[in-house]
Amino acid sequence: MARSRRPAVDGWFAGAGARFRLLGTRCAACAAVFFPREDTHCRNPACPGGELTEVPLSPRGRVWSYTDSRYRPPSPYVSDPELPWEPYALIAVELAAERIVVLGQAVPGVTVADLAVGMEVEVVAGVLYEDTGTTWLTWHWRPTEVAV
């Protein structure tokens, strides 16, 4: 039996391959963009509030900061306690057009030794975890010079 593929969080991303995008929201009154998305009110304290519209975010950005996760995060993070912990790189990416920074994991195999502040990265679909019936999807950041 094949596993179903589902987003770990509904409404945060859409598409596949070259069309994969994170989804944010933009306020019609002040043009502020939010990720994770905001569906009830503008988060800008100086804004009187406006209609929030879903927008796909830029597929590429620049590394603003990065680090690695050397410990197993607590629940609700899902990992098999029977397997040794494998560190992974976390990247904060600045999306210039939206003027926001989005945090995410690097694609598997990319370590902090492969990263530099200012490096261009792109968002790609990734696997958060798998259980017996489902592959839970998320996003990863990949340096643009790394092949799919």
Short mmCIF file of N, CA, C and O in Angstrom, two decimals:
data_model
loop_
_atom_site.label_atom_id
_atom_site.label_comp_id
_atom_site.label_asym_id
_atom_site.label_seq_id
_atom_site.Cartn_x
_atom_site.Cartn_y
_atom_site.Cartn_z
N MET A 1 0.84 -1.19 0.00
CA MET A 1 0.00 0.00 0.00
C MET A 1 0.89 1.26 0.00
O MET A 1 1.80 1.39 0.82
N ALA A 2 0.61 2.17 -0.89
CA ALA A 2 1.39 3.40 -0.99
C ALA A 2 0.96 4.39 0.09
O ALA A 2 -0.21 4.44 0.48
N ARG A 3 1.92 5.15 0.58
CA ARG A 3 1.60 6.18 1.57
C ARG A 3 0.93 7.37 0.88
O ARG A 3 1.30 7.73 -0.22
N SER A 4 -0.01 7.98 1.57
CA SER A 4 -0.57 9.24 1.07
C SER A 4 0.43 10.35 1.39
O SER A 4 1.25 10.22 2.29
N ARG A 5 0.40 11.43 0.63
CA ARG A 5 1.29 12.57 0.85
C ARG A 5 0.42 13.74 1.29
O ARG A 5 -0.50 14.12 0.58
N ARG A 6 0.74 14.29 2.47
CA ARG A 6 -0.06 15.38 3.03
C ARG A 6 0.84 16.45 3.59
O ARG A 6 1.90 16.16 4.14
N PRO A 7 0.41 17.72 3.48
CA PRO A 7 1.19 18.78 4.13
C PRO A 7 1.12 18.65 5.64
O PRO A 7 0.08 18.30 6.20
N ALA A 8 2.24 18.91 6.30
CA ALA A 8 2.27 18.88 7.77
C ALA A 8 1.37 19.95 8.34
O ALA A 8 0.77 19.77 9.40
N VAL A 9 1.26 21.09 7.65
CA VAL A 9 0.36 22.17 8.05
C VAL A 9 -0.39 22.63 6.80
O VAL A 9 0.22 23.08 5.83
N ASP A 10 -1.70 22.48 6.80
CA ASP A 10 -2.51 22.89 5.65
C ASP A 10 -2.42 24.40 5.43
O ASP A 10 -2.43 25.18 6.38
N GLY A 11 -2.32 24.79 4.16
CA GLY A 11 -2.39 26.20 3.79
C GLY A 11 -1.08 26.96 3.86
O GLY A 11 -1.05 28.15 3.58
N TRP A 12 0.03 26.31 4.23
CA TRP A 12 1.30 27.02 4.34
C TRP A 12 2.13 26.94 3.07
O TRP A 12 3.05 27.71 2.89
N PHE A 13 1.83 25.97 2.20
CA PHE A 13 2.55 25.85 0.94
C PHE A 13 1.68 25.09 -0.06
O PHE A 13 0.71 24.44 0.31
N ALA A 14 2.05 25.20 -1.34
CA ALA A 14 1.30 24.54 -2.40
C ALA A 14 2.21 24.34 -3.60
O ALA A 14 3.26 24.97 -3.72
N GLY A 15 1.76 23.48 -4.50
CA GLY A 15 2.49 23.25 -5.74
C GLY A 15 3.51 22.14 -5.61
O GLY A 15 3.71 21.57 -4.54
N ALA A 16 4.16 21.85 -6.72
CA ALA A 16 5.17 20.80 -6.76
C ALA A 16 6.26 21.21 -7.73
O ALA A 16 6.05 22.07 -8.60
N GLY A 17 7.42 20.62 -7.58
CA GLY A 17 8.54 20.90 -8.49
C GLY A 17 8.87 22.37 -8.52
O GLY A 17 8.94 23.04 -7.48
N ALA A 18 9.05 22.91 -9.71
CA ALA A 18 9.42 24.33 -9.88
C ALA A 18 8.28 25.27 -9.46
O ALA A 18 8.52 26.46 -9.26
N ARG A 19 7.08 24.74 -9.29
CA ARG A 19 5.94 25.59 -8.88
C ARG A 19 5.66 25.55 -7.38
O ARG A 19 4.70 26.13 -6.91
N PHE A 20 6.50 24.86 -6.61
CA PHE A 20 6.33 24.80 -5.17
C PHE A 20 6.55 26.19 -4.58
O PHE A 20 7.55 26.85 -4.88
N ARG A 21 5.63 26.66 -3.72
CA ARG A 21 5.74 27.97 -3.09
C ARG A 21 5.20 27.93 -1.67
O ARG A 21 4.23 27.25 -1.38
N LEU A 22 5.84 28.70 -0.80
CA LEU A 22 5.26 28.99 0.50
C LEU A 22 4.12 29.97 0.26
O LEU A 22 4.19 30.80 -0.65
N LEU A 23 3.08 29.90 1.08
CA LEU A 23 1.93 30.79 0.95
C LEU A 23 1.86 31.71 2.16
O LEU A 23 1.87 31.25 3.29
N GLY A 24 1.80 32.99 1.90
CA GLY A 24 1.64 33.97 2.95
C GLY A 24 0.36 34.73 2.74
O GLY A 24 -0.46 34.37 1.89
N THR A 25 0.18 35.77 3.52
CA THR A 25 -0.96 36.67 3.31
C THR A 25 -0.45 38.10 3.28
O THR A 25 0.55 38.44 3.93
N ARG A 26 -1.15 38.93 2.51
CA ARG A 26 -0.80 40.35 2.39
C ARG A 26 -2.01 41.17 2.82
O ARG A 26 -3.14 40.90 2.44
N CYS A 27 -1.74 42.21 3.62
CA CYS A 27 -2.79 43.12 4.06
C CYS A 27 -3.06 44.15 2.96
O CYS A 27 -2.12 44.79 2.46
N ALA A 28 -4.31 44.32 2.61
CA ALA A 28 -4.69 45.28 1.57
C ALA A 28 -4.47 46.73 2.03
O ALA A 28 -4.21 47.60 1.21
N ALA A 29 -4.52 46.99 3.33
CA ALA A 29 -4.37 48.36 3.82
C ALA A 29 -2.92 48.83 3.87
O ALA A 29 -2.61 49.95 3.49
N CYS A 30 -2.01 47.98 4.34
CA CYS A 30 -0.62 48.42 4.53
C CYS A 30 0.39 47.66 3.68
O CYS A 30 1.58 47.99 3.68
N ALA A 31 -0.04 46.62 2.97
CA ALA A 31 0.78 45.79 2.09
C ALA A 31 1.78 44.91 2.84
O ALA A 31 2.64 44.30 2.22
N ALA A 32 1.68 44.82 4.17
CA ALA A 32 2.56 43.92 4.93
C ALA A 32 2.25 42.47 4.55
O ALA A 32 1.10 42.10 4.32
N VAL A 33 3.32 41.68 4.46
CA VAL A 33 3.19 40.26 4.13
C VAL A 33 3.56 39.44 5.35
O VAL A 33 4.51 39.77 6.06
N PHE A 34 2.81 38.35 5.58
CA PHE A 34 3.02 37.53 6.76
C PHE A 34 3.24 36.06 6.39
O PHE A 34 2.57 35.53 5.51
N PHE A 35 4.18 35.44 7.06
CA PHE A 35 4.36 34.00 7.03
C PHE A 35 4.86 33.59 8.40
O PHE A 35 5.83 34.18 8.89
N PRO A 36 4.24 32.60 9.05
CA PRO A 36 3.09 31.89 8.55
C PRO A 36 1.92 32.82 8.29
O PRO A 36 1.84 33.91 8.84
N ARG A 37 1.06 32.35 7.46
CA ARG A 37 -0.10 33.14 7.03
C ARG A 37 -0.91 33.65 8.22
O ARG A 37 -0.87 33.07 9.30
N GLU A 38 -1.61 34.71 7.99
CA GLU A 38 -2.51 35.30 8.98
C GLU A 38 -3.87 35.41 8.32
O GLU A 38 -3.95 35.96 7.22
N ASP A 39 -4.90 34.88 8.93
CA ASP A 39 -6.23 34.89 8.31
C ASP A 39 -7.26 35.72 9.07
O ASP A 39 -8.41 35.80 8.62
N THR A 40 -6.89 36.32 10.20
CA THR A 40 -7.91 37.04 10.97
C THR A 40 -7.69 38.55 11.04
O THR A 40 -8.65 39.30 11.00
N HIS A 41 -6.42 39.01 11.18
CA HIS A 41 -6.18 40.44 11.30
C HIS A 41 -4.74 40.77 10.90
O HIS A 41 -3.86 39.92 10.94
N CYS A 42 -4.50 41.99 10.53
CA CYS A 42 -3.16 42.44 10.18
C CYS A 42 -2.31 42.49 11.45
O CYS A 42 -2.74 43.02 12.47
N ARG A 43 -1.12 41.94 11.40
CA ARG A 43 -0.22 41.93 12.56
C ARG A 43 0.55 43.23 12.73
O ARG A 43 1.25 43.41 13.73
N ASN A 44 0.47 44.12 11.76
CA ASN A 44 1.19 45.39 11.83
C ASN A 44 0.46 46.29 12.83
O ASN A 44 -0.67 46.71 12.59
N PRO A 45 1.10 46.63 13.97
CA PRO A 45 0.40 47.43 14.99
C PRO A 45 0.04 48.84 14.52
O PRO A 45 -0.85 49.46 15.08
N ALA A 46 0.70 49.34 13.49
CA ALA A 46 0.41 50.68 12.98
C ALA A 46 -0.68 50.68 11.91
O ALA A 46 -1.07 51.74 11.43
N CYS A 47 -1.18 49.51 11.56
CA CYS A 47 -2.16 49.39 10.48
C CYS A 47 -3.58 49.40 11.04
O CYS A 47 -3.86 48.73 12.03
N PRO A 48 -4.50 50.12 10.38
CA PRO A 48 -5.90 50.09 10.82
C PRO A 48 -6.58 48.78 10.47
O PRO A 48 -7.68 48.50 10.94
N GLY A 49 -5.93 47.96 9.66
CA GLY A 49 -6.48 46.66 9.27
C GLY A 49 -7.09 46.71 7.89
O GLY A 49 -7.63 47.72 7.47
N GLY A 50 -6.95 45.63 7.22
CA GLY A 50 -7.50 45.52 5.87
C GLY A 50 -7.73 44.06 5.53
O GLY A 50 -7.38 43.16 6.30
N GLU A 51 -8.28 43.84 4.38
CA GLU A 51 -8.53 42.48 3.92
C GLU A 51 -7.19 41.78 3.72
O GLU A 51 -6.24 42.35 3.21
N LEU A 52 -7.13 40.52 4.14
CA LEU A 52 -5.92 39.72 3.98
C LEU A 52 -6.11 38.77 2.80
O LEU A 52 -7.11 38.07 2.71
N THR A 53 -5.14 38.80 1.88
CA THR A 53 -5.21 38.00 0.67
C THR A 53 -4.04 37.03 0.63
O THR A 53 -2.91 37.41 0.92
N GLU A 54 -4.31 35.79 0.25
CA GLU A 54 -3.24 34.80 0.12
C GLU A 54 -2.32 35.19 -1.04
O GLU A 54 -2.80 35.57 -2.11
N VAL A 55 -1.01 35.08 -0.81
CA VAL A 55 -0.03 35.36 -1.85
C VAL A 55 1.07 34.30 -1.82
O VAL A 55 1.51 33.90 -0.74
N PRO A 56 1.50 33.84 -2.99
CA PRO A 56 2.67 32.96 -3.02
C PRO A 56 3.91 33.80 -2.75
O PRO A 56 4.03 34.92 -3.24
N LEU A 57 4.82 33.28 -1.94
CA LEU A 57 6.03 34.02 -1.60
C LEU A 57 7.12 33.76 -2.64
O LEU A 57 7.06 32.79 -3.40
N SER A 58 8.11 34.61 -2.66
CA SER A 58 9.24 34.46 -3.58
C SER A 58 9.86 33.08 -3.40
O SER A 58 10.05 32.63 -2.26
N PRO A 59 10.23 32.42 -4.49
CA PRO A 59 10.82 31.10 -4.37
C PRO A 59 12.29 31.12 -3.96
O PRO A 59 12.83 30.11 -3.55
N ARG A 60 12.93 32.29 -4.07
CA ARG A 60 14.35 32.41 -3.73
C ARG A 60 14.57 33.55 -2.75
O ARG A 60 13.83 34.52 -2.74
N GLY A 61 15.61 33.39 -1.95
CA GLY A 61 16.00 34.43 -1.01
C GLY A 61 17.47 34.27 -0.68
O GLY A 61 18.18 33.46 -1.28
N ARG A 62 17.92 35.04 0.30
CA ARG A 62 19.33 34.99 0.70
C ARG A 62 19.42 34.58 2.17
O ARG A 62 18.60 34.98 3.00
N VAL A 63 20.45 33.78 2.47
CA VAL A 63 20.67 33.34 3.84
C VAL A 63 20.92 34.57 4.70
O VAL A 63 21.82 35.36 4.44
N TRP A 64 20.09 34.74 5.71
CA TRP A 64 20.20 35.84 6.66
C TRP A 64 20.99 35.38 7.88
O TRP A 64 21.77 36.12 8.45
N SER A 65 20.76 34.11 8.26
CA SER A 65 21.47 33.48 9.37
C SER A 65 21.27 31.98 9.26
O SER A 65 20.38 31.51 8.55
N TYR A 66 22.08 31.21 9.99
CA TYR A 66 21.93 29.77 9.99
C TYR A 66 22.58 29.18 11.23
O TYR A 66 23.41 29.80 11.88
N THR A 67 22.16 27.97 11.56
CA THR A 67 22.72 27.22 12.69
C THR A 67 22.42 25.75 12.46
O THR A 67 21.78 25.39 11.48
N ASP A 68 22.86 24.91 13.38
CA ASP A 68 22.49 23.51 13.27
C ASP A 68 21.80 23.05 14.55
O ASP A 68 21.97 23.63 15.61
N SER A 69 20.99 22.03 14.39
CA SER A 69 20.24 21.46 15.49
C SER A 69 20.99 20.23 15.97
O SER A 69 20.98 19.19 15.32
N ARG A 70 21.64 20.36 17.09
CA ARG A 70 22.49 19.27 17.61
C ARG A 70 21.76 18.40 18.64
O ARG A 70 22.34 17.46 19.15
N TYR A 71 20.53 18.75 18.98
CA TYR A 71 19.79 17.95 19.96
C TYR A 71 18.43 17.57 19.39
O TYR A 71 17.91 18.23 18.48
N ARG A 72 17.85 16.53 19.92
CA ARG A 72 16.52 16.09 19.50
C ARG A 72 15.49 17.03 20.12
O ARG A 72 15.39 17.11 21.35
N PRO A 73 14.72 17.74 19.30
CA PRO A 73 13.71 18.64 19.85
C PRO A 73 12.63 17.87 20.61
O PRO A 73 12.38 16.70 20.32
N PRO A 74 11.97 18.53 21.55
CA PRO A 74 10.89 17.87 22.28
C PRO A 74 9.63 17.74 21.42
O PRO A 74 9.53 18.34 20.35
N SER A 75 8.69 16.98 21.89
CA SER A 75 7.38 16.85 21.25
C SER A 75 6.77 18.25 21.11
O SER A 75 7.00 19.09 21.97
N PRO A 76 6.10 18.57 20.04
CA PRO A 76 5.50 17.68 19.06
C PRO A 76 6.41 17.29 17.89
O PRO A 76 5.95 16.65 16.96
N TYR A 77 7.71 17.67 17.93
CA TYR A 77 8.61 17.23 16.87
C TYR A 77 8.60 15.70 16.84
O TYR A 77 8.66 15.05 17.88
N VAL A 78 8.54 15.14 15.65
CA VAL A 78 8.44 13.69 15.52
C VAL A 78 9.80 13.13 15.10
O VAL A 78 10.36 13.54 14.09
N SER A 79 10.33 12.24 15.91
CA SER A 79 11.56 11.52 15.56
C SER A 79 11.56 10.18 16.27
O SER A 79 10.90 10.01 17.30
N ASP A 80 12.28 9.24 15.73
CA ASP A 80 12.34 7.90 16.30
C ASP A 80 13.41 7.87 17.39
O ASP A 80 14.60 7.96 17.08
N PRO A 81 13.03 7.73 18.66
CA PRO A 81 14.01 7.74 19.74
C PRO A 81 14.96 6.54 19.70
O PRO A 81 15.99 6.53 20.36
N GLU A 82 14.60 5.53 18.92
CA GLU A 82 15.46 4.34 18.79
C GLU A 82 16.64 4.59 17.84
O GLU A 82 17.62 3.86 17.87
N LEU A 83 16.54 5.60 16.99
CA LEU A 83 17.60 5.91 16.03
C LEU A 83 18.50 7.02 16.58
O LEU A 83 18.03 7.90 17.30
N PRO A 84 19.78 7.00 16.23
CA PRO A 84 20.66 8.09 16.69
C PRO A 84 20.21 9.42 16.07
O PRO A 84 19.68 9.45 14.96
N TRP A 85 20.41 10.48 16.83
CA TRP A 85 20.02 11.81 16.36
C TRP A 85 20.96 12.27 15.25
O TRP A 85 22.17 12.20 15.38
N GLU A 86 20.38 12.75 14.15
CA GLU A 86 21.15 13.30 13.03
C GLU A 86 20.95 14.81 13.01
O GLU A 86 19.83 15.27 12.77
N PRO A 87 21.99 15.60 13.28
CA PRO A 87 21.85 17.06 13.23
C PRO A 87 21.40 17.52 11.84
O PRO A 87 21.68 16.85 10.85
N TYR A 88 20.71 18.64 11.80
CA TYR A 88 20.31 19.23 10.52
C TYR A 88 20.52 20.73 10.61
O TYR A 88 20.54 21.31 11.69
N ALA A 89 20.70 21.35 9.45
CA ALA A 89 20.91 22.79 9.39
C ALA A 89 19.57 23.51 9.35
O ALA A 89 18.64 23.09 8.67
N LEU A 90 19.49 24.61 10.11
CA LEU A 90 18.34 25.51 10.08
C LEU A 90 18.80 26.81 9.42
O LEU A 90 19.88 27.32 9.74
N ILE A 91 17.97 27.32 8.51
CA ILE A 91 18.34 28.52 7.77
C ILE A 91 17.24 29.57 7.92
O ILE A 91 16.06 29.28 7.72
N ALA A 92 17.64 30.79 8.26
CA ALA A 92 16.74 31.95 8.23
C ALA A 92 16.99 32.64 6.90
O ALA A 92 18.12 33.06 6.61
N VAL A 93 15.96 32.74 6.07
CA VAL A 93 16.10 33.25 4.71
C VAL A 93 15.34 34.56 4.56
O VAL A 93 14.15 34.63 4.89
N GLU A 94 16.04 35.58 4.07
CA GLU A 94 15.40 36.87 3.82
C GLU A 94 14.82 36.88 2.40
O GLU A 94 15.53 36.65 1.43
N LEU A 95 13.51 37.12 2.33
CA LEU A 95 12.83 37.29 1.05
C LEU A 95 12.75 38.79 0.80
O LEU A 95 11.96 39.49 1.45
N ALA A 96 13.57 39.29 -0.11
CA ALA A 96 13.71 40.73 -0.31
C ALA A 96 12.41 41.38 -0.75
O ALA A 96 12.04 42.45 -0.26
N ALA A 97 11.69 40.76 -1.68
CA ALA A 97 10.46 41.37 -2.20
C ALA A 97 9.41 41.53 -1.11
O ALA A 97 8.69 42.53 -1.06
N GLU A 98 9.32 40.56 -0.20
CA GLU A 98 8.32 40.59 0.86
C GLU A 98 8.82 41.29 2.12
O GLU A 98 8.03 41.58 3.01
N ARG A 99 10.14 41.49 2.22
CA ARG A 99 10.77 42.11 3.39
C ARG A 99 10.47 41.32 4.67
O ARG A 99 10.15 41.90 5.71
N ILE A 100 10.60 39.99 4.56
CA ILE A 100 10.42 39.12 5.72
C ILE A 100 11.53 38.08 5.74
O ILE A 100 12.19 37.84 4.74
N VAL A 101 11.70 37.45 6.91
CA VAL A 101 12.66 36.36 7.08
C VAL A 101 11.86 35.11 7.44
O VAL A 101 11.02 35.15 8.34
N VAL A 102 12.14 34.01 6.73
CA VAL A 102 11.43 32.76 6.92
C VAL A 102 12.43 31.68 7.34
O VAL A 102 13.45 31.49 6.69
N LEU A 103 12.12 30.99 8.43
CA LEU A 103 12.97 29.94 8.96
C LEU A 103 12.57 28.59 8.38
O LEU A 103 11.38 28.33 8.19
N GLY A 104 13.54 27.74 8.13
CA GLY A 104 13.26 26.39 7.68
C GLY A 104 14.51 25.54 7.70
O GLY A 104 15.62 26.05 7.85
N GLN A 105 14.32 24.24 7.55
CA GLN A 105 15.44 23.32 7.49
C GLN A 105 16.10 23.39 6.12
O GLN A 105 15.44 23.67 5.12
N ALA A 106 17.40 23.10 6.09
CA ALA A 106 18.10 22.90 4.83
C ALA A 106 17.72 21.54 4.28
O ALA A 106 17.30 20.65 5.03
N VAL A 107 17.88 21.36 2.98
CA VAL A 107 17.64 20.04 2.40
C VAL A 107 18.61 19.05 3.05
O VAL A 107 19.71 19.43 3.46
N PRO A 108 18.20 17.78 3.16
CA PRO A 108 19.11 16.78 3.72
C PRO A 108 20.45 16.77 2.97
O PRO A 108 20.49 16.90 1.75
N GLY A 109 21.52 16.65 3.73
CA GLY A 109 22.85 16.63 3.14
C GLY A 109 23.56 17.97 3.15
O GLY A 109 24.77 18.04 3.01
N VAL A 110 22.81 19.07 3.31
CA VAL A 110 23.43 20.40 3.40
C VAL A 110 23.68 20.69 4.88
O VAL A 110 22.76 20.61 5.69
N THR A 111 24.91 21.00 5.22
CA THR A 111 25.29 21.28 6.60
C THR A 111 25.68 22.75 6.73
O THR A 111 25.80 23.46 5.73
N VAL A 112 25.93 23.18 7.96
CA VAL A 112 26.34 24.58 8.17
C VAL A 112 27.66 24.87 7.46
O VAL A 112 27.92 26.00 7.07
N ALA A 113 28.50 23.85 7.24
CA ALA A 113 29.75 24.05 6.51
C ALA A 113 29.51 24.43 5.05
O ALA A 113 30.39 25.01 4.40
N ASP A 114 28.31 24.13 4.53
CA ASP A 114 27.97 24.43 3.14
C ASP A 114 27.31 25.80 2.98
O ASP A 114 27.04 26.21 1.85
N LEU A 115 27.04 26.49 4.09
CA LEU A 115 26.25 27.72 4.05
C LEU A 115 27.10 28.95 4.33
O LEU A 115 28.13 28.86 4.98
N ALA A 116 26.62 30.09 3.85
CA ALA A 116 27.25 31.38 4.13
C ALA A 116 26.16 32.45 4.12
O ALA A 116 25.20 32.37 3.33
N VAL A 117 26.28 33.44 4.98
CA VAL A 117 25.35 34.56 4.98
C VAL A 117 25.42 35.23 3.61
O VAL A 117 26.51 35.43 3.06
N GLY A 118 24.26 35.52 3.04
CA GLY A 118 24.18 36.15 1.72
C GLY A 118 24.03 35.18 0.57
O GLY A 118 23.70 35.57 -0.54
N MET A 119 24.24 33.89 0.82
CA MET A 119 24.12 32.86 -0.22
C MET A 119 22.68 32.77 -0.70
O MET A 119 21.75 32.86 0.10
N GLU A 120 22.48 32.58 -1.99
CA GLU A 120 21.13 32.43 -2.52
C GLU A 120 20.64 31.00 -2.29
O GLU A 120 21.38 30.04 -2.52
N VAL A 121 19.39 30.89 -1.83
CA VAL A 121 18.74 29.60 -1.62
C VAL A 121 17.35 29.65 -2.23
O VAL A 121 16.80 30.73 -2.49
N GLU A 122 16.80 28.47 -2.46
CA GLU A 122 15.44 28.38 -3.00
C GLU A 122 14.63 27.41 -2.16
O GLU A 122 15.19 26.50 -1.54
N VAL A 123 13.33 27.62 -2.15
CA VAL A 123 12.44 26.76 -1.38
C VAL A 123 12.07 25.56 -2.24
O VAL A 123 11.83 25.68 -3.44
N VAL A 124 12.08 24.38 -1.61
CA VAL A 124 11.70 23.13 -2.27
C VAL A 124 10.85 22.31 -1.32
O VAL A 124 10.93 22.48 -0.10
N ALA A 125 10.06 21.42 -1.88
CA ALA A 125 9.26 20.52 -1.04
C ALA A 125 10.18 19.54 -0.34
O ALA A 125 11.21 19.14 -0.88
N GLY A 126 9.82 19.19 0.88
CA GLY A 126 10.62 18.24 1.65
C GLY A 126 9.73 17.34 2.48
O GLY A 126 8.52 17.57 2.59
N VAL A 127 10.34 16.34 3.06
CA VAL A 127 9.61 15.40 3.93
C VAL A 127 9.93 15.74 5.37
O VAL A 127 11.10 15.81 5.75
N LEU A 128 8.90 15.97 6.17
CA LEU A 128 9.08 16.20 7.60
C LEU A 128 9.26 14.87 8.32
O LEU A 128 10.19 14.68 9.08
N TYR A 129 8.34 13.93 8.06
CA TYR A 129 8.45 12.58 8.62
C TYR A 129 7.46 11.68 7.90
O TYR A 129 6.60 12.14 7.14
N GLU A 130 7.59 10.38 8.15
CA GLU A 130 6.69 9.39 7.58
C GLU A 130 6.18 8.49 8.69
O GLU A 130 6.92 8.18 9.62
N ASP A 131 4.91 8.13 8.60
CA ASP A 131 4.37 7.12 9.50
C ASP A 131 3.87 5.97 8.63
O ASP A 131 4.15 5.94 7.43
N THR A 132 3.14 5.06 9.19
CA THR A 132 2.76 3.86 8.44
C THR A 132 1.92 4.16 7.20
O THR A 132 2.02 3.43 6.23
N GLY A 133 1.13 5.21 7.21
CA GLY A 133 0.26 5.46 6.07
C GLY A 133 0.48 6.78 5.36
O GLY A 133 -0.09 7.00 4.29
N THR A 134 1.31 7.68 5.92
CA THR A 134 1.39 9.03 5.39
C THR A 134 2.82 9.55 5.34
O THR A 134 3.59 9.34 6.27
N THR A 135 3.15 10.24 4.26
CA THR A 135 4.37 11.03 4.17
C THR A 135 3.95 12.47 4.42
O THR A 135 3.14 13.03 3.68
N TRP A 136 4.46 13.05 5.51
CA TRP A 136 4.09 14.40 5.90
C TRP A 136 5.09 15.38 5.29
O TRP A 136 6.30 15.28 5.51
N LEU A 137 4.58 16.31 4.50
CA LEU A 137 5.41 17.22 3.72
C LEU A 137 5.62 18.57 4.41
O LEU A 137 4.75 19.04 5.15
N THR A 138 6.74 19.18 4.12
CA THR A 138 7.09 20.51 4.62
C THR A 138 7.91 21.21 3.54
O THR A 138 7.89 20.79 2.38
N TRP A 139 8.63 22.24 3.89
CA TRP A 139 9.52 22.91 2.95
C TRP A 139 10.94 22.83 3.47
O TRP A 139 11.18 22.70 4.67
N HIS A 140 11.88 22.89 2.54
CA HIS A 140 13.30 22.96 2.86
C HIS A 140 13.91 24.08 2.03
O HIS A 140 13.39 24.46 0.98
N TRP A 141 15.05 24.58 2.50
CA TRP A 141 15.82 25.57 1.74
C TRP A 141 17.02 24.86 1.12
O TRP A 141 17.69 24.07 1.79
N ARG A 142 17.27 25.12 -0.14
CA ARG A 142 18.37 24.49 -0.87
C ARG A 142 19.23 25.58 -1.51
O ARG A 142 18.69 26.44 -2.23
N PRO A 143 20.55 25.55 -1.28
CA PRO A 143 21.41 26.48 -2.02
C PRO A 143 21.17 26.31 -3.52
O PRO A 143 21.02 25.18 -4.00
N THR A 144 21.11 27.40 -4.26
CA THR A 144 20.75 27.31 -5.68
C THR A 144 21.78 26.55 -6.51
O THR A 144 21.45 26.05 -7.57
N GLU A 145 23.00 26.43 -6.02
CA GLU A 145 23.98 25.66 -6.79
C GLU A 145 23.92 24.17 -6.51
O GLU A 145 24.70 23.40 -7.05
N VAL A 146 22.97 23.71 -5.68
CA VAL A 146 22.81 22.28 -5.39
C VAL A 146 21.69 21.72 -6.27
O VAL A 146 20.59 22.27 -6.29
N ALA A 147 21.96 20.65 -6.99
CA ALA A 147 20.96 20.04 -7.88
C ALA A 147 19.87 19.34 -7.08
O ALA A 147 20.09 18.93 -5.94
N VAL A 148 18.70 19.18 -7.71
CA VAL A 148 17.55 18.52 -7.08
C VAL A 148 17.84 17.06 -6.86
O VAL A 148 18.34 16.35 -7.65
#
